[in-house]
Amino acid sequence: MPRPSKGARLQYRADRNVFIIRDGEHRVSTGTGERGEAERALAAYIATKDRPAGPSDADKMTVARALDIYVNERAPHVADAACGFRFI
């Protein structure tokens, strides 16, 4: 009988001074050696992990969901021409 999954978790790689996210066979670098930043990256990973991909039914799509998709996927890449900075 296979072992039950431990779920997504952080692992510190001392040789690279970075935390990685381990999730079964998947390994994703957080890009930081700071625990707080790594935990925020893990939270973001878990939040987007089981999000459905592709188009959704129109009757199930809400304005809040559309704004959430925009804020997380499009807004970070949009520059504000008047200010000269990017939204984060």
mmCIF file with all atom_site columns, C-alpha atoms in Angstrom:
data_model
loop_
_atom_site.group_PDB
_atom_site.id
_atom_site.type_symbol
_atom_site.label_atom_id
_atom_site.label_alt_id
_atom_site.label_comp_id
_atom_site.label_asym_id
_atom_site.label_entity_id
_atom_site.label_seq_id
_atom_site.pdbx_PDB_ins_code
_atom_site.Cartn_x
_atom_site.Cartn_y
_atom_site.Cartn_z
_atom_site.occupancy
_atom_site.B_iso_or_equiv
_atom_site.pdbx_formal_charge
_atom_site.auth_seq_id
_atom_site.auth_comp_id
_atom_site.auth_asym_id
_atom_site.auth_atom_id
_atom_site.pdbx_PDB_model_num
ATOM 1  C CA . MET A 1 1  ? 0.000   0.000  0.000   1.00 0.00 ? 1  MET A CA 1
ATOM 2  C CA . PRO A 1 2  ? 1.494   3.399  -0.942  1.00 0.00 ? 2  PRO A CA 1
ATOM 3  C CA . ARG A 1 3  ? 2.231   6.008  1.674   1.00 0.00 ? 3  ARG A CA 1
ATOM 4  C CA . PRO A 1 4  ? -0.272  8.841  2.062   1.00 0.00 ? 4  PRO A CA 1
ATOM 5  C CA . SER A 1 5  ? 0.787   12.174 0.604   1.00 0.00 ? 5  SER A CA 1
ATOM 6  C CA . LYS A 1 6  ? 2.354   14.694 2.977   1.00 0.00 ? 6  LYS A CA 1
ATOM 7  C CA . GLY A 1 7  ? 0.986   17.564 0.922   1.00 0.00 ? 7  GLY A CA 1
ATOM 8  C CA . ALA A 1 8  ? 2.822   20.654 -0.248  1.00 0.00 ? 8  ALA A CA 1
ATOM 9  C CA . ARG A 1 9  ? 5.576   21.702 2.134   1.00 0.00 ? 9  ARG A CA 1
ATOM 10 C CA . LEU A 1 10 ? 8.786   23.697 2.340   1.00 0.00 ? 10 LEU A CA 1
ATOM 11 C CA . GLN A 1 11 ? 12.257  22.215 2.288   1.00 0.00 ? 11 GLN A CA 1
ATOM 12 C CA . TYR A 1 12 ? 15.413  24.227 2.879   1.00 0.00 ? 12 TYR A CA 1
ATOM 13 C CA . ARG A 1 13 ? 18.326  23.595 0.521   1.00 0.00 ? 13 ARG A CA 1
ATOM 14 C CA . ALA A 1 14 ? 21.434  24.740 2.415   1.00 0.00 ? 14 ALA A CA 1
ATOM 15 C CA . ASP A 1 15 ? 23.693  24.177 -0.608  1.00 0.00 ? 15 ASP A CA 1
ATOM 16 C CA . ARG A 1 16 ? 21.705  26.799 -2.560  1.00 0.00 ? 16 ARG A CA 1
ATOM 17 C CA . ASN A 1 17 ? 20.440  28.879 0.403   1.00 0.00 ? 17 ASN A CA 1
ATOM 18 C CA . VAL A 1 18 ? 16.881  28.618 -0.876  1.00 0.00 ? 18 VAL A CA 1
ATOM 19 C CA . PHE A 1 19 ? 13.580  27.070 0.143   1.00 0.00 ? 19 PHE A CA 1
ATOM 20 C CA . ILE A 1 20 ? 11.813  24.815 -2.320  1.00 0.00 ? 20 ILE A CA 1
ATOM 21 C CA . ILE A 1 21 ? 8.196   23.693 -2.375  1.00 0.00 ? 21 ILE A CA 1
ATOM 22 C CA . ARG A 1 22 ? 7.860   19.910 -2.416  1.00 0.00 ? 22 ARG A CA 1
ATOM 23 C CA . ASP A 1 23 ? 4.526   18.539 -3.579  1.00 0.00 ? 23 ASP A CA 1
ATOM 24 C CA . GLY A 1 24 ? 4.711   14.865 -4.451  1.00 0.00 ? 24 GLY A CA 1
ATOM 25 C CA . GLU A 1 25 ? 6.957   14.655 -7.512  1.00 0.00 ? 25 GLU A CA 1
ATOM 26 C CA . HIS A 1 26 ? 6.842   18.418 -8.113  1.00 0.00 ? 26 HIS A CA 1
ATOM 27 C CA . ARG A 1 27 ? 9.656   20.685 -6.919  1.00 0.00 ? 27 ARG A CA 1
ATOM 28 C CA . VAL A 1 28 ? 9.293   24.471 -7.220  1.00 0.00 ? 28 VAL A CA 1
ATOM 29 C CA . SER A 1 29 ? 11.892  26.967 -6.029  1.00 0.00 ? 29 SER A CA 1
ATOM 30 C CA . THR A 1 30 ? 10.632  29.877 -3.949  1.00 0.00 ? 30 THR A CA 1
ATOM 31 C CA . GLY A 1 31 ? 13.653  31.924 -4.982  1.00 0.00 ? 31 GLY A CA 1
ATOM 32 C CA . THR A 1 32 ? 14.408  32.985 -1.413  1.00 0.00 ? 32 THR A CA 1
ATOM 33 C CA . GLY A 1 33 ? 16.234  31.778 1.650   1.00 0.00 ? 33 GLY A CA 1
ATOM 34 C CA . GLU A 1 34 ? 13.992  33.766 3.983   1.00 0.00 ? 34 GLU A CA 1
ATOM 35 C CA . ARG A 1 35 ? 11.380  31.688 5.789   1.00 0.00 ? 35 ARG A CA 1
ATOM 36 C CA . GLY A 1 36 ? 8.613   34.325 5.771   1.00 0.00 ? 36 GLY A CA 1
ATOM 37 C CA . GLU A 1 37 ? 8.855   34.933 2.026   1.00 0.00 ? 37 GLU A CA 1
ATOM 38 C CA . ALA A 1 38 ? 9.008   31.192 1.396   1.00 0.00 ? 38 ALA A CA 1
ATOM 39 C CA . GLU A 1 39 ? 5.845   30.657 3.440   1.00 0.00 ? 39 GLU A CA 1
ATOM 40 C CA . ARG A 1 40 ? 4.041   33.322 1.408   1.00 0.00 ? 40 ARG A CA 1
ATOM 41 C CA . ALA A 1 41 ? 5.193   31.584 -1.795  1.00 0.00 ? 41 ALA A CA 1
ATOM 42 C CA . LEU A 1 42 ? 3.901   28.270 -0.418  1.00 0.00 ? 42 LEU A CA 1
ATOM 43 C CA . ALA A 1 43 ? 0.534   29.861 0.413   1.00 0.00 ? 43 ALA A CA 1
ATOM 44 C CA . ALA A 1 44 ? 0.290   31.262 -3.128  1.00 0.00 ? 44 ALA A CA 1
ATOM 45 C CA . TYR A 1 45 ? 1.221   27.863 -4.575  1.00 0.00 ? 45 TYR A CA 1
ATOM 46 C CA . ILE A 1 46 ? -1.454  26.096 -2.534  1.00 0.00 ? 46 ILE A CA 1
ATOM 47 C CA . ALA A 1 47 ? -4.066  28.732 -3.448  1.00 0.00 ? 47 ALA A CA 1
ATOM 48 C CA . THR A 1 48 ? -3.487  28.252 -7.185  1.00 0.00 ? 48 THR A CA 1
ATOM 49 C CA . LYS A 1 49 ? -2.761  24.520 -7.128  1.00 0.00 ? 49 LYS A CA 1
ATOM 50 C CA . ASP A 1 50 ? -6.281  23.179 -7.583  1.00 0.00 ? 50 ASP A CA 1
ATOM 51 C CA . ARG A 1 51 ? -7.689  26.099 -9.545  1.00 0.00 ? 51 ARG A CA 1
ATOM 52 C CA . PRO A 1 52 ? -9.541  24.876 -12.635 1.00 0.00 ? 52 PRO A CA 1
ATOM 53 C CA . ALA A 1 53 ? -7.837  25.581 -15.936 1.00 0.00 ? 53 ALA A CA 1
ATOM 54 C CA . GLY A 1 54 ? -9.566  26.627 -19.110 1.00 0.00 ? 54 GLY A CA 1
ATOM 55 C CA . PRO A 1 55 ? -12.904 28.295 -19.702 1.00 0.00 ? 55 PRO A CA 1
ATOM 56 C CA . SER A 1 56 ? -15.660 27.960 -17.159 1.00 0.00 ? 56 SER A CA 1
ATOM 57 C CA . ASP A 1 57 ? -19.405 27.889 -17.604 1.00 0.00 ? 57 ASP A CA 1
ATOM 58 C CA . ALA A 1 58 ? -20.939 31.351 -17.850 1.00 0.00 ? 58 ALA A CA 1
ATOM 59 C CA . ASP A 1 59 ? -23.480 30.628 -15.145 1.00 0.00 ? 59 ASP A CA 1
ATOM 60 C CA . LYS A 1 60 ? -20.674 29.699 -12.706 1.00 0.00 ? 60 LYS A CA 1
ATOM 61 C CA . MET A 1 61 ? -18.469 32.731 -13.446 1.00 0.00 ? 61 MET A CA 1
ATOM 62 C CA . THR A 1 62 ? -18.870 35.635 -11.041 1.00 0.00 ? 62 THR A CA 1
ATOM 63 C CA . VAL A 1 63 ? -17.535 39.178 -11.218 1.00 0.00 ? 63 VAL A CA 1
ATOM 64 C CA . ALA A 1 64 ? -15.412 38.469 -8.145  1.00 0.00 ? 64 ALA A CA 1
ATOM 65 C CA . ARG A 1 65 ? -13.880 35.432 -9.855  1.00 0.00 ? 65 ARG A CA 1
ATOM 66 C CA . ALA A 1 66 ? -13.162 37.439 -13.027 1.00 0.00 ? 66 ALA A CA 1
ATOM 67 C CA . LEU A 1 67 ? -11.469 40.177 -10.992 1.00 0.00 ? 67 LEU A CA 1
ATOM 68 C CA . ASP A 1 68 ? -9.482  37.593 -9.056  1.00 0.00 ? 68 ASP A CA 1
ATOM 69 C CA . ILE A 1 69 ? -8.204  36.054 -12.302 1.00 0.00 ? 69 ILE A CA 1
ATOM 70 C CA . TYR A 1 70 ? -7.296  39.488 -13.658 1.00 0.00 ? 70 TYR A CA 1
ATOM 71 C CA . VAL A 1 71 ? -5.485  40.594 -10.496 1.00 0.00 ? 71 VAL A CA 1
ATOM 72 C CA . ASN A 1 72 ? -3.449  37.393 -10.247 1.00 0.00 ? 72 ASN A CA 1
ATOM 73 C CA . GLU A 1 73 ? -2.649  36.773 -13.899 1.00 0.00 ? 73 GLU A CA 1
ATOM 74 C CA . ARG A 1 74 ? -2.776  40.039 -15.837 1.00 0.00 ? 74 ARG A CA 1
ATOM 75 C CA . ALA A 1 75 ? -2.339  43.021 -13.512 1.00 0.00 ? 75 ALA A CA 1
ATOM 76 C CA . PRO A 1 76 ? 1.263   42.221 -12.440 1.00 0.00 ? 76 PRO A CA 1
ATOM 77 C CA . HIS A 1 77 ? 2.344   42.560 -16.080 1.00 0.00 ? 77 HIS A CA 1
ATOM 78 C CA . VAL A 1 78 ? 0.569   45.834 -16.827 1.00 0.00 ? 78 VAL A CA 1
ATOM 79 C CA . ALA A 1 79 ? 2.645   48.997 -16.605 1.00 0.00 ? 79 ALA A CA 1
ATOM 80 C CA . ASP A 1 80 ? 1.104   52.306 -15.594 1.00 0.00 ? 80 ASP A CA 1
ATOM 81 C CA . ALA A 1 81 ? 2.204   54.700 -18.350 1.00 0.00 ? 81 ALA A CA 1
ATOM 82 C CA . ALA A 1 82 ? 1.457   57.815 -16.269 1.00 0.00 ? 82 ALA A CA 1
ATOM 83 C CA . CYS A 1 83 ? 3.634   56.765 -13.316 1.00 0.00 ? 83 CYS A CA 1
ATOM 84 C CA . GLY A 1 84 ? 6.231   54.639 -15.021 1.00 0.00 ? 84 GLY A CA 1
ATOM 85 C CA . PHE A 1 85 ? 5.941   51.757 -12.557 1.00 0.00 ? 85 PHE A CA 1
ATOM 86 C CA . ARG A 1 86 ? 4.420   48.307 -12.608 1.00 0.00 ? 86 ARG A CA 1
ATOM 87 C CA . PHE A 1 87 ? 1.608   47.158 -10.334 1.00 0.00 ? 87 PHE A CA 1
ATOM 88 C CA . ILE A 1 88 ? 2.626   44.452 -7.902  1.00 0.00 ? 88 ILE A CA 1
#
